[in-house]
Amino acid sequence: MTTGTAISAFAKRLDQTAEDTEALLGKLLSDALLPDEIARPKRLIEAMRYSSLDGGKRLRPFLVVESSAVFGVPREAALLAGAALECIHCYSLIHDDLPAMDNSDLRRGRPTLHKVYDDATAILAGDALLTLAFDIITHDEIHSDANVRLLLTRALARASGVGGMAGGQMLDLAGEGRFGDREPVDVARLQQMKTGALLRYGCIAGAILGQSSQKQYQALDDYGRALGEAFQIADDLLDVEGDAAALGKQTGQDAALGKTTFVTQLGIDGAKQRVRDLLARADSALSIFGAKGDVLRAAARFVSERNS
Ligand code: GRG
């Protein structure tokens, strides 16, 4: 496949996954009660819907779907696992925007949840999305083998929790000097946790669902790590060089907070070179999948060259 063909196939598939994820999240976030639930308060479910529907690239569900496609996993199962991952992502955005964290007014081109509702509703909507993710990931439809569901669930917990995203956020705040003197920041480690862990999960989820060999798992793990770092460097570059309108959020926030980022450490040209190196690493990790890895290869390119 030529690079151009792979990129247009990628764009179509990303759009389709975004559409399917939107429909699925719409159903999962309906008023309908699940067995053992007592009531779904209107304000809470509406707040969860506000932050989860009608926006976002749905890159994380896309990675789950495409890493699963490599192993011929049924699309419906992958979409469900992707929806669980997207719920965690949306919760992290809600909490990250709160006054106690980044205090942002704009997200996905719209006012942030706590601006439209209030801080308490935003905290609860984030909590409920996090919890819902762990409900979804255990659905029987994801895999007939309960052990596969257990492995997926444990990996999701580890990507999201103290040793993953939440831990990375803590390191980030400590580096800003929120708890006393600024703590020294290992940017690569921090970002591997804060943003990389969920993206990597999207990639290894396919290997878990597809009951891959150890070698195939390792390949997707390597690919996911390279993609996660490239994503973050692109994010740091966008904060310096990006367009707020295209991004749907303020730019220049890292500099305003005096944050150590890949750009402050490597400079703009150094950061761009690092992205090129990571792209090459992502490509080479996928080599064992041959043409089956083409869409994931295009995804890595999209992540590094994105403008939103
Ligand atoms: C509050 C526990 C907790 C964690 C917050 C991941 C995170 C930690 C905060 C997100 C804030 C942020 C702007 C991180 C930089 C990279 C990032 C995750 C950007 C948003 O992801 P996209 O571009 O967003 O995939 P869309 O809107 O397309 O889903």
mmCIF file of C-alpha atoms and ligand atoms in Angstrom:
data_model
loop_
_atom_site.group_PDB
_atom_site.id
_atom_site.type_symbol
_atom_site.label_atom_id
_atom_site.label_comp_id
_atom_site.label_asym_id
_atom_site.label_seq_id
_atom_site.Cartn_x
_atom_site.Cartn_y
_atom_site.Cartn_z
ATOM 1 C CA MET A 1 0.000 0.000 0.000
ATOM 2 C CA THR A 2 1.383 3.499 -0.856
ATOM 3 C CA THR A 3 1.678 6.045 1.979
ATOM 4 C CA GLY A 4 -1.158 8.156 0.472
ATOM 5 C CA THR A 5 -3.540 5.185 0.203
ATOM 6 C CA ALA A 6 -2.725 4.068 3.749
ATOM 7 C CA ILE A 7 -3.437 7.574 5.074
ATOM 8 C CA SER A 8 -6.808 7.844 3.337
ATOM 9 C CA ALA A 9 -7.750 4.321 4.499
ATOM 10 C CA PHE A 10 -6.713 5.412 7.976
ATOM 11 C CA ALA A 11 -8.840 8.590 7.884
ATOM 12 C CA LYS A 12 -11.941 6.622 6.790
ATOM 13 C CA ARG A 13 -11.443 4.044 9.507
ATOM 14 C CA LEU A 14 -10.857 6.687 12.177
ATOM 15 C CA ASP A 15 -14.123 8.414 11.169
ATOM 16 C CA GLN A 16 -16.020 5.114 11.211
ATOM 17 C CA THR A 17 -14.688 4.178 14.650
ATOM 18 C CA ALA A 18 -15.524 7.655 15.959
ATOM 19 C CA GLU A 19 -19.092 7.257 14.659
ATOM 20 C CA ASP A 20 -19.495 3.752 16.108
ATOM 21 C CA THR A 21 -17.992 4.826 19.456
ATOM 22 C CA GLU A 22 -20.326 7.808 19.628
ATOM 23 C CA ALA A 23 -23.353 5.543 19.064
ATOM 24 C CA LEU A 24 -22.150 3.008 21.616
ATOM 25 C CA LEU A 25 -21.390 5.619 24.292
ATOM 26 C CA GLY A 26 -24.807 7.155 23.620
ATOM 27 C CA LYS A 27 -26.396 3.806 24.532
ATOM 28 C CA LEU A 28 -24.125 3.117 27.520
ATOM 29 C CA LEU A 29 -24.895 6.585 28.879
ATOM 30 C CA SER A 30 -28.667 6.334 28.513
ATOM 31 C CA ASP A 31 -31.227 6.680 31.322
ATOM 32 C CA ALA A 32 -31.851 2.921 31.233
ATOM 33 C CA LEU A 33 -30.887 1.212 34.479
ATOM 34 C CA LEU A 34 -28.548 -1.800 34.525
ATOM 35 C CA PRO A 35 -29.363 -4.715 36.856
ATOM 36 C CA ASP A 36 -28.540 -3.742 40.467
ATOM 37 C CA GLU A 37 -28.481 -0.012 39.689
ATOM 38 C CA ILE A 38 -31.007 1.965 41.743
ATOM 39 C CA ALA A 39 -31.373 5.241 39.815
ATOM 40 C CA ARG A 40 -29.390 7.328 37.337
ATOM 41 C CA PRO A 41 -29.748 10.948 38.504
ATOM 42 C CA LYS A 42 -30.633 13.169 35.539
ATOM 43 C CA ARG A 43 -28.038 15.865 36.280
ATOM 44 C CA LEU A 44 -25.218 13.321 36.594
ATOM 45 C CA ILE A 45 -26.016 11.356 33.444
ATOM 46 C CA GLU A 46 -26.430 14.603 31.495
ATOM 47 C CA ALA A 47 -23.039 15.845 32.725
ATOM 48 C CA MET A 48 -21.428 12.515 31.746
ATOM 49 C CA ARG A 49 -23.006 12.779 28.300
ATOM 50 C CA TYR A 50 -21.883 16.403 27.889
ATOM 51 C CA SER A 51 -18.240 15.421 28.310
ATOM 52 C CA SER A 52 -18.299 12.104 26.473
ATOM 53 C CA LEU A 53 -20.498 12.671 23.425
ATOM 54 C CA ASP A 54 -20.172 14.857 20.378
ATOM 55 C CA GLY A 55 -16.450 15.507 20.392
ATOM 56 C CA GLY A 56 -12.957 14.126 20.404
ATOM 57 C CA LYS A 57 -10.976 12.230 17.820
ATOM 58 C CA ARG A 58 -11.671 8.881 19.540
ATOM 59 C CA LEU A 59 -8.053 7.944 18.968
ATOM 60 C CA ARG A 60 -7.931 5.548 21.923
ATOM 61 C CA PRO A 61 -10.946 3.442 20.822
ATOM 62 C CA PHE A 62 -9.452 3.493 17.320
ATOM 63 C CA LEU A 63 -6.218 1.975 18.617
ATOM 64 C CA VAL A 64 -8.169 -0.767 20.390
ATOM 65 C CA VAL A 65 -10.188 -1.526 17.244
ATOM 66 C CA GLU A 66 -7.162 -1.553 14.943
ATOM 67 C CA SER A 67 -4.847 -3.501 17.229
ATOM 68 C CA SER A 68 -7.700 -6.017 17.572
ATOM 69 C CA ALA A 69 -8.252 -6.143 13.807
ATOM 70 C CA VAL A 70 -4.682 -7.441 13.396
ATOM 71 C CA PHE A 71 -5.866 -10.631 15.171
ATOM 72 C CA GLY A 72 -9.328 -10.808 13.609
ATOM 73 C CA VAL A 73 -11.093 -9.958 16.904
ATOM 74 C CA PRO A 74 -14.819 -9.189 16.316
ATOM 75 C CA ARG A 75 -15.274 -5.443 15.881
ATOM 76 C CA GLU A 76 -18.176 -5.244 18.384
ATOM 77 C CA ALA A 77 -15.964 -6.643 21.150
ATOM 78 C CA ALA A 78 -13.152 -4.208 20.350
ATOM 79 C CA LEU A 79 -15.573 -1.279 20.209
ATOM 80 C CA LEU A 80 -16.832 -2.096 23.699
ATOM 81 C CA ALA A 81 -13.275 -2.234 25.083
ATOM 82 C CA GLY A 82 -12.560 1.016 23.226
ATOM 83 C CA ALA A 83 -15.626 2.658 24.787
ATOM 84 C CA ALA A 84 -14.376 1.670 28.246
ATOM 85 C CA LEU A 85 -11.011 3.269 27.488
ATOM 86 C CA GLU A 86 -12.689 6.417 26.140
ATOM 87 C CA CYS A 87 -14.710 6.725 29.385
ATOM 88 C CA ILE A 88 -11.431 6.812 31.318
ATOM 89 C CA HIS A 89 -10.008 9.388 28.914
ATOM 90 C CA CYS A 90 -13.119 11.617 29.237
ATOM 91 C CA TYR A 91 -13.012 11.365 33.030
ATOM 92 C CA SER A 92 -9.347 12.440 32.992
ATOM 93 C CA LEU A 93 -10.158 15.471 30.837
ATOM 94 C CA ILE A 94 -13.005 16.537 33.168
ATOM 95 C CA HIS A 95 -10.840 16.284 36.282
ATOM 96 C CA ASP A 96 -7.806 17.828 34.562
ATOM 97 C CA ASP A 97 -9.864 20.919 33.658
ATOM 98 C CA LEU A 98 -11.039 21.551 37.252
ATOM 99 C CA PRO A 99 -9.796 24.659 39.113
ATOM 100 C CA ALA A 100 -7.735 22.436 41.440
ATOM 101 C CA MET A 101 -5.870 20.971 38.434
ATOM 102 C CA ASP A 102 -5.351 22.944 35.184
ATOM 103 C CA ASN A 103 -8.302 25.309 35.638
ATOM 104 C CA SER A 104 -9.289 25.312 31.960
ATOM 105 C CA ASP A 105 -12.348 27.008 30.501
ATOM 106 C CA LEU A 106 -12.359 25.332 27.113
ATOM 107 C CA ARG A 107 -12.275 21.693 26.029
ATOM 108 C CA ARG A 108 -13.069 20.224 22.619
ATOM 109 C CA GLY A 109 -14.097 23.726 21.536
ATOM 110 C CA ARG A 110 -16.780 24.042 24.225
ATOM 111 C CA PRO A 111 -16.919 25.350 27.796
ATOM 112 C CA THR A 112 -15.511 22.807 30.244
ATOM 113 C CA LEU A 113 -17.939 20.731 32.300
ATOM 114 C CA HIS A 114 -17.420 22.545 35.597
ATOM 115 C CA LYS A 115 -18.129 25.863 33.836
ATOM 116 C CA VAL A 116 -21.436 24.594 32.462
ATOM 117 C CA TYR A 117 -22.440 22.746 35.655
ATOM 118 C CA ASP A 118 -20.296 23.167 38.799
ATOM 119 C CA ASP A 119 -17.198 21.599 40.392
ATOM 120 C CA ALA A 120 -19.110 19.004 42.431
ATOM 121 C CA THR A 121 -21.035 17.748 39.394
ATOM 122 C CA ALA A 122 -17.797 17.621 37.375
ATOM 123 C CA ILE A 123 -16.031 15.580 40.078
ATOM 124 C CA LEU A 124 -18.936 13.142 40.248
ATOM 125 C CA ALA A 125 -19.259 12.869 36.457
ATOM 126 C CA GLY A 126 -15.524 11.993 36.278
ATOM 127 C CA ASP A 127 -15.865 9.456 39.088
ATOM 128 C CA ALA A 128 -18.901 7.851 37.485
ATOM 129 C CA LEU A 129 -17.199 7.620 34.066
ATOM 130 C CA LEU A 130 -14.170 5.975 35.646
ATOM 131 C CA THR A 131 -16.401 3.448 37.382
ATOM 132 C CA LEU A 132 -18.517 2.858 34.285
ATOM 133 C CA ALA A 133 -15.339 2.019 32.340
ATOM 134 C CA PHE A 134 -14.682 -0.901 34.683
ATOM 135 C CA ASP A 135 -18.271 -2.076 34.307
ATOM 136 C CA ILE A 136 -18.013 -1.998 30.504
ATOM 137 C CA ILE A 137 -14.646 -3.765 30.300
ATOM 138 C CA THR A 138 -16.063 -6.785 32.147
ATOM 139 C CA HIS A 139 -19.082 -7.222 29.794
ATOM 140 C CA ASP A 140 -19.490 -10.828 28.660
ATOM 141 C CA GLU A 141 -19.670 -9.675 25.013
ATOM 142 C CA ILE A 142 -16.022 -8.566 25.129
ATOM 143 C CA HIS A 143 -14.680 -12.122 25.270
ATOM 144 C CA SER A 144 -16.110 -15.521 26.126
ATOM 145 C CA ASP A 145 -13.046 -16.360 28.242
ATOM 146 C CA ALA A 146 -13.309 -14.692 31.664
ATOM 147 C CA ASN A 147 -9.526 -14.808 32.016
ATOM 148 C CA VAL A 148 -9.115 -12.603 28.950
ATOM 149 C CA ARG A 149 -11.579 -10.122 30.474
ATOM 150 C CA LEU A 150 -9.609 -10.216 33.711
ATOM 151 C CA LEU A 151 -6.323 -9.473 31.919
ATOM 152 C CA LEU A 152 -7.956 -6.573 30.053
ATOM 153 C CA THR A 153 -9.413 -5.203 33.278
ATOM 154 C CA ARG A 154 -6.179 -5.418 35.232
ATOM 155 C CA ALA A 155 -4.199 -3.778 32.427
ATOM 156 C CA LEU A 156 -6.786 -0.967 32.293
ATOM 157 C CA ALA A 157 -6.502 -0.411 36.045
ATOM 158 C CA ARG A 158 -2.724 -0.253 35.820
ATOM 159 C CA ALA A 159 -2.785 2.170 32.885
ATOM 160 C CA SER A 160 -5.201 4.497 34.698
ATOM 161 C CA GLY A 161 -4.116 4.353 38.317
ATOM 162 C CA VAL A 162 -1.285 5.257 40.637
ATOM 163 C CA GLY A 163 1.391 3.667 38.427
ATOM 164 C CA GLY A 164 -0.116 5.112 35.240
ATOM 165 C CA MET A 165 -2.200 8.152 34.372
ATOM 166 C CA ALA A 166 -3.178 9.348 37.866
ATOM 167 C CA GLY A 167 0.403 8.891 39.075
ATOM 168 C CA GLY A 168 1.692 10.842 36.068
ATOM 169 C CA GLN A 169 -0.688 13.679 36.850
ATOM 170 C CA MET A 170 0.665 13.750 40.410
ATOM 171 C CA LEU A 171 4.260 13.980 39.134
ATOM 172 C CA ASP A 172 3.182 16.769 36.811
ATOM 173 C CA LEU A 173 1.633 18.820 39.628
ATOM 174 C CA ALA A 174 4.686 18.238 41.852
ATOM 175 C CA GLY A 175 6.907 19.473 39.013
ATOM 176 C CA GLU A 176 4.844 22.671 38.842
ATOM 177 C CA GLY A 177 5.626 23.254 42.520
ATOM 178 C CA ARG A 178 2.059 22.715 43.724
ATOM 179 C CA PHE A 179 3.158 21.014 46.937
ATOM 180 C CA GLY A 180 6.178 23.165 47.901
ATOM 181 C CA ASP A 181 9.368 23.569 45.898
ATOM 182 C CA ARG A 182 9.219 22.406 42.295
ATOM 183 C CA GLU A 183 10.243 18.754 42.175
ATOM 184 C CA PRO A 184 12.698 17.708 39.429
ATOM 185 C CA VAL A 185 10.845 16.314 36.434
ATOM 186 C CA ASP A 186 11.795 13.328 34.310
ATOM 187 C CA VAL A 187 9.635 14.387 31.375
ATOM 188 C CA ALA A 188 9.813 11.077 29.526
ATOM 189 C CA ARG A 189 8.775 9.086 32.621
ATOM 190 C CA LEU A 190 6.046 11.550 33.586
ATOM 191 C CA GLN A 191 4.489 11.589 30.126
ATOM 192 C CA GLN A 192 4.808 7.828 29.718
ATOM 193 C CA MET A 193 2.498 7.664 32.721
ATOM 194 C CA LYS A 194 0.225 10.668 32.240
ATOM 195 C CA THR A 195 -0.674 10.333 28.555
ATOM 196 C CA GLY A 196 1.326 7.370 27.280
ATOM 197 C CA ALA A 197 -0.227 4.704 29.497
ATOM 198 C CA LEU A 198 -3.768 4.978 28.073
ATOM 199 C CA LEU A 199 -2.508 5.113 24.477
ATOM 200 C CA ARG A 200 -0.296 2.084 25.060
ATOM 201 C CA TYR A 201 -3.294 0.291 26.580
ATOM 202 C CA GLY A 202 -5.208 0.922 23.347
ATOM 203 C CA CYS A 203 -2.452 -0.958 21.507
ATOM 204 C CA ILE A 204 -1.943 -3.907 23.849
ATOM 205 C CA ALA A 205 -5.708 -4.380 24.280
ATOM 206 C CA GLY A 206 -5.816 -5.915 20.793
ATOM 207 C CA ALA A 207 -3.053 -8.347 21.703
ATOM 208 C CA ILE A 208 -4.897 -9.364 24.883
ATOM 209 C CA LEU A 209 -8.248 -9.738 23.109
ATOM 210 C CA GLY A 210 -6.602 -11.602 20.248
ATOM 211 C CA GLN A 211 -4.710 -13.909 22.640
ATOM 212 C CA SER A 212 -1.529 -13.076 20.764
ATOM 213 C CA SER A 213 1.899 -14.656 21.105
ATOM 214 C CA GLN A 214 4.373 -13.014 23.488
ATOM 215 C CA LYS A 215 6.306 -11.679 20.485
ATOM 216 C CA GLN A 216 3.201 -10.062 19.002
ATOM 217 C CA TYR A 217 2.291 -8.565 22.396
ATOM 218 C CA GLN A 218 5.799 -7.135 22.696
ATOM 219 C CA ALA A 219 5.570 -5.620 19.203
ATOM 220 C CA LEU A 220 2.320 -3.802 20.059
ATOM 221 C CA ASP A 221 3.742 -2.765 23.401
ATOM 222 C CA ASP A 222 6.811 -1.205 21.676
ATOM 223 C CA TYR A 223 4.599 0.431 19.079
ATOM 224 C CA GLY A 224 2.258 1.794 21.772
ATOM 225 C CA ARG A 225 5.112 3.285 23.778
ATOM 226 C CA ALA A 226 6.601 5.008 20.717
ATOM 227 C CA LEU A 227 3.182 6.295 19.668
ATOM 228 C CA GLY A 228 2.439 7.565 23.184
ATOM 229 C CA GLU A 229 5.651 9.571 23.367
ATOM 230 C CA ALA A 230 5.205 10.946 19.836
ATOM 231 C CA PHE A 231 1.642 11.996 20.761
ATOM 232 C CA GLN A 232 2.886 13.915 23.787
ATOM 233 C CA ILE A 233 5.720 15.645 21.952
ATOM 234 C CA ALA A 234 3.227 16.689 19.263
ATOM 235 C CA ASP A 235 1.023 18.019 22.090
ATOM 236 C CA ASP A 236 3.929 20.009 23.551
ATOM 237 C CA LEU A 237 4.734 21.405 20.099
ATOM 238 C CA LEU A 238 1.089 22.356 19.551
ATOM 239 C CA ASP A 239 1.068 24.218 22.848
ATOM 240 C CA VAL A 240 3.895 26.369 21.449
ATOM 241 C CA GLU A 241 3.118 26.512 17.727
ATOM 242 C CA GLY A 242 -0.526 25.373 17.457
ATOM 243 C CA ASP A 243 -3.721 27.235 16.639
ATOM 244 C CA ALA A 244 -6.138 27.560 19.570
ATOM 245 C CA ALA A 245 -9.182 27.507 17.253
ATOM 246 C CA ALA A 246 -8.151 24.218 15.615
ATOM 247 C CA LEU A 247 -7.199 22.730 18.978
ATOM 248 C CA GLY A 248 -10.401 23.791 20.732
ATOM 249 C CA LYS A 249 -8.436 24.806 23.837
ATOM 250 C CA GLN A 250 -6.025 27.528 24.961
ATOM 251 C CA THR A 251 -2.381 27.342 23.834
ATOM 252 C CA GLY A 252 0.709 28.613 25.690
ATOM 253 C CA GLN A 253 -0.429 26.982 28.923
ATOM 254 C CA ASP A 254 2.806 25.036 29.504
ATOM 255 C CA ALA A 255 4.907 28.188 29.311
ATOM 256 C CA ALA A 256 2.448 30.101 31.533
ATOM 257 C CA LEU A 257 2.870 27.419 34.209
ATOM 258 C CA GLY A 258 6.652 27.245 33.694
ATOM 259 C CA LYS A 259 6.333 23.523 32.907
ATOM 260 C CA THR A 260 9.222 21.316 31.867
ATOM 261 C CA THR A 261 8.166 19.687 28.596
ATOM 262 C CA PHE A 262 9.843 17.845 25.736
ATOM 263 C CA VAL A 263 10.077 21.204 23.971
ATOM 264 C CA THR A 264 11.776 22.984 26.879
ATOM 265 C CA GLN A 265 14.189 20.048 27.161
ATOM 266 C CA LEU A 266 14.950 19.354 23.496
ATOM 267 C CA GLY A 267 14.089 22.670 21.809
ATOM 268 C CA ILE A 268 11.629 22.824 18.903
ATOM 269 C CA ASP A 269 13.964 21.263 16.335
ATOM 270 C CA GLY A 270 15.145 18.600 18.780
ATOM 271 C CA ALA A 271 11.534 17.725 19.632
ATOM 272 C CA LYS A 272 10.667 17.403 15.936
ATOM 273 C CA GLN A 273 13.670 15.142 15.366
ATOM 274 C CA ARG A 274 12.630 12.982 18.322
ATOM 275 C CA VAL A 275 9.173 12.567 16.772
ATOM 276 C CA ARG A 276 10.784 11.370 13.526
ATOM 277 C CA ASP A 277 12.884 8.850 15.481
ATOM 278 C CA LEU A 278 9.802 7.606 17.323
ATOM 279 C CA LEU A 279 7.917 7.187 14.053
ATOM 280 C CA ALA A 280 10.727 5.005 12.753
ATOM 281 C CA ARG A 281 10.586 2.965 15.996
ATOM 282 C CA ALA A 282 6.807 2.544 15.670
ATOM 283 C CA ASP A 283 7.194 1.393 12.045
ATOM 284 C CA SER A 284 9.867 -1.107 12.879
ATOM 285 C CA ALA A 285 7.894 -2.533 15.826
ATOM 286 C CA LEU A 286 5.027 -3.304 13.423
ATOM 287 C CA SER A 287 7.210 -5.101 10.886
ATOM 288 C CA ILE A 288 6.189 -8.562 12.162
ATOM 289 C CA PHE A 289 2.583 -7.873 11.120
ATOM 290 C CA GLY A 290 3.432 -7.040 7.475
ATOM 291 C CA ALA A 291 0.554 -5.359 5.609
ATOM 292 C CA LYS A 292 -1.794 -6.012 8.576
ATOM 293 C CA GLY A 293 0.086 -3.225 10.375
ATOM 294 C CA ASP A 294 -0.528 -0.580 7.662
ATOM 295 C CA VAL A 295 -3.383 1.239 9.410
ATOM 296 C CA LEU A 296 -1.490 1.366 12.707
ATOM 297 C CA ARG A 297 1.538 2.702 10.804
ATOM 298 C CA ALA A 298 -0.621 5.495 9.378
ATOM 299 C CA ALA A 299 -2.007 6.142 12.873
ATOM 300 C CA ALA A 300 1.494 6.835 14.198
ATOM 301 C CA ARG A 301 2.048 9.294 11.354
ATOM 302 C CA PHE A 302 -1.285 11.009 12.074
ATOM 303 C CA VAL A 303 -0.462 11.333 15.770
ATOM 304 C CA SER A 304 2.893 12.955 15.067
ATOM 305 C CA GLU A 305 1.637 15.342 12.413
ATOM 306 C CA ARG A 306 -1.734 16.272 13.952
ATOM 307 C CA ASN A 307 -2.838 19.886 14.307
ATOM 308 C CA SER A 308 -5.687 19.250 16.750
HETATM 309 C C1 GRG B 1 -6.975 14.078 36.369
HETATM 310 C C2 GRG B 1 -6.367 11.673 36.902
HETATM 311 C C3 GRG B 1 -6.238 12.844 36.051
HETATM 312 C C4 GRG B 1 -5.428 12.769 35.018
HETATM 313 C C5 GRG B 1 -5.262 13.832 34.048
HETATM 314 C C6 GRG B 1 -4.320 12.701 30.763
HETATM 315 C C7 GRG B 1 -4.475 13.765 31.761
HETATM 316 C C8 GRG B 1 -4.147 13.451 33.152
HETATM 317 C C9 GRG B 1 -4.936 14.968 31.469
HETATM 318 C C10 GRG B 1 -5.322 15.361 30.121
HETATM 319 C C11 GRG B 1 -4.896 16.759 29.918
HETATM 320 C C12 GRG B 1 -4.069 16.959 28.746
HETATM 321 C C13 GRG B 1 -4.409 18.145 27.930
HETATM 322 C C14 GRG B 1 -3.071 16.145 28.430
HETATM 323 C C15 GRG B 1 -2.246 16.312 27.239
HETATM 324 C C16 GRG B 1 -2.493 15.279 26.177
HETATM 325 C C17 GRG B 1 -3.909 14.899 26.003
HETATM 326 C C18 GRG B 1 -4.377 13.748 26.788
HETATM 327 C C19 GRG B 1 -4.669 15.558 25.142
HETATM 328 C C20 GRG B 1 -6.075 15.226 24.828
HETATM 329 O O1 GRG B 1 -6.174 14.011 24.097
HETATM 330 P P1 GRG B 1 -6.772 13.973 22.611
HETATM 331 O O2 GRG B 1 -6.016 14.922 21.715
HETATM 332 O O3 GRG B 1 -8.208 14.587 22.905
HETATM 333 O O4 GRG B 1 -6.859 12.562 22.141
HETATM 334 P P2 GRG B 1 -9.612 14.324 22.185
HETATM 335 O O5 GRG B 1 -10.428 15.542 22.553
HETATM 336 O O6 GRG B 1 -9.406 14.192 20.714
HETATM 337 O O7 GRG B 1 -10.176 13.077 22.817
#
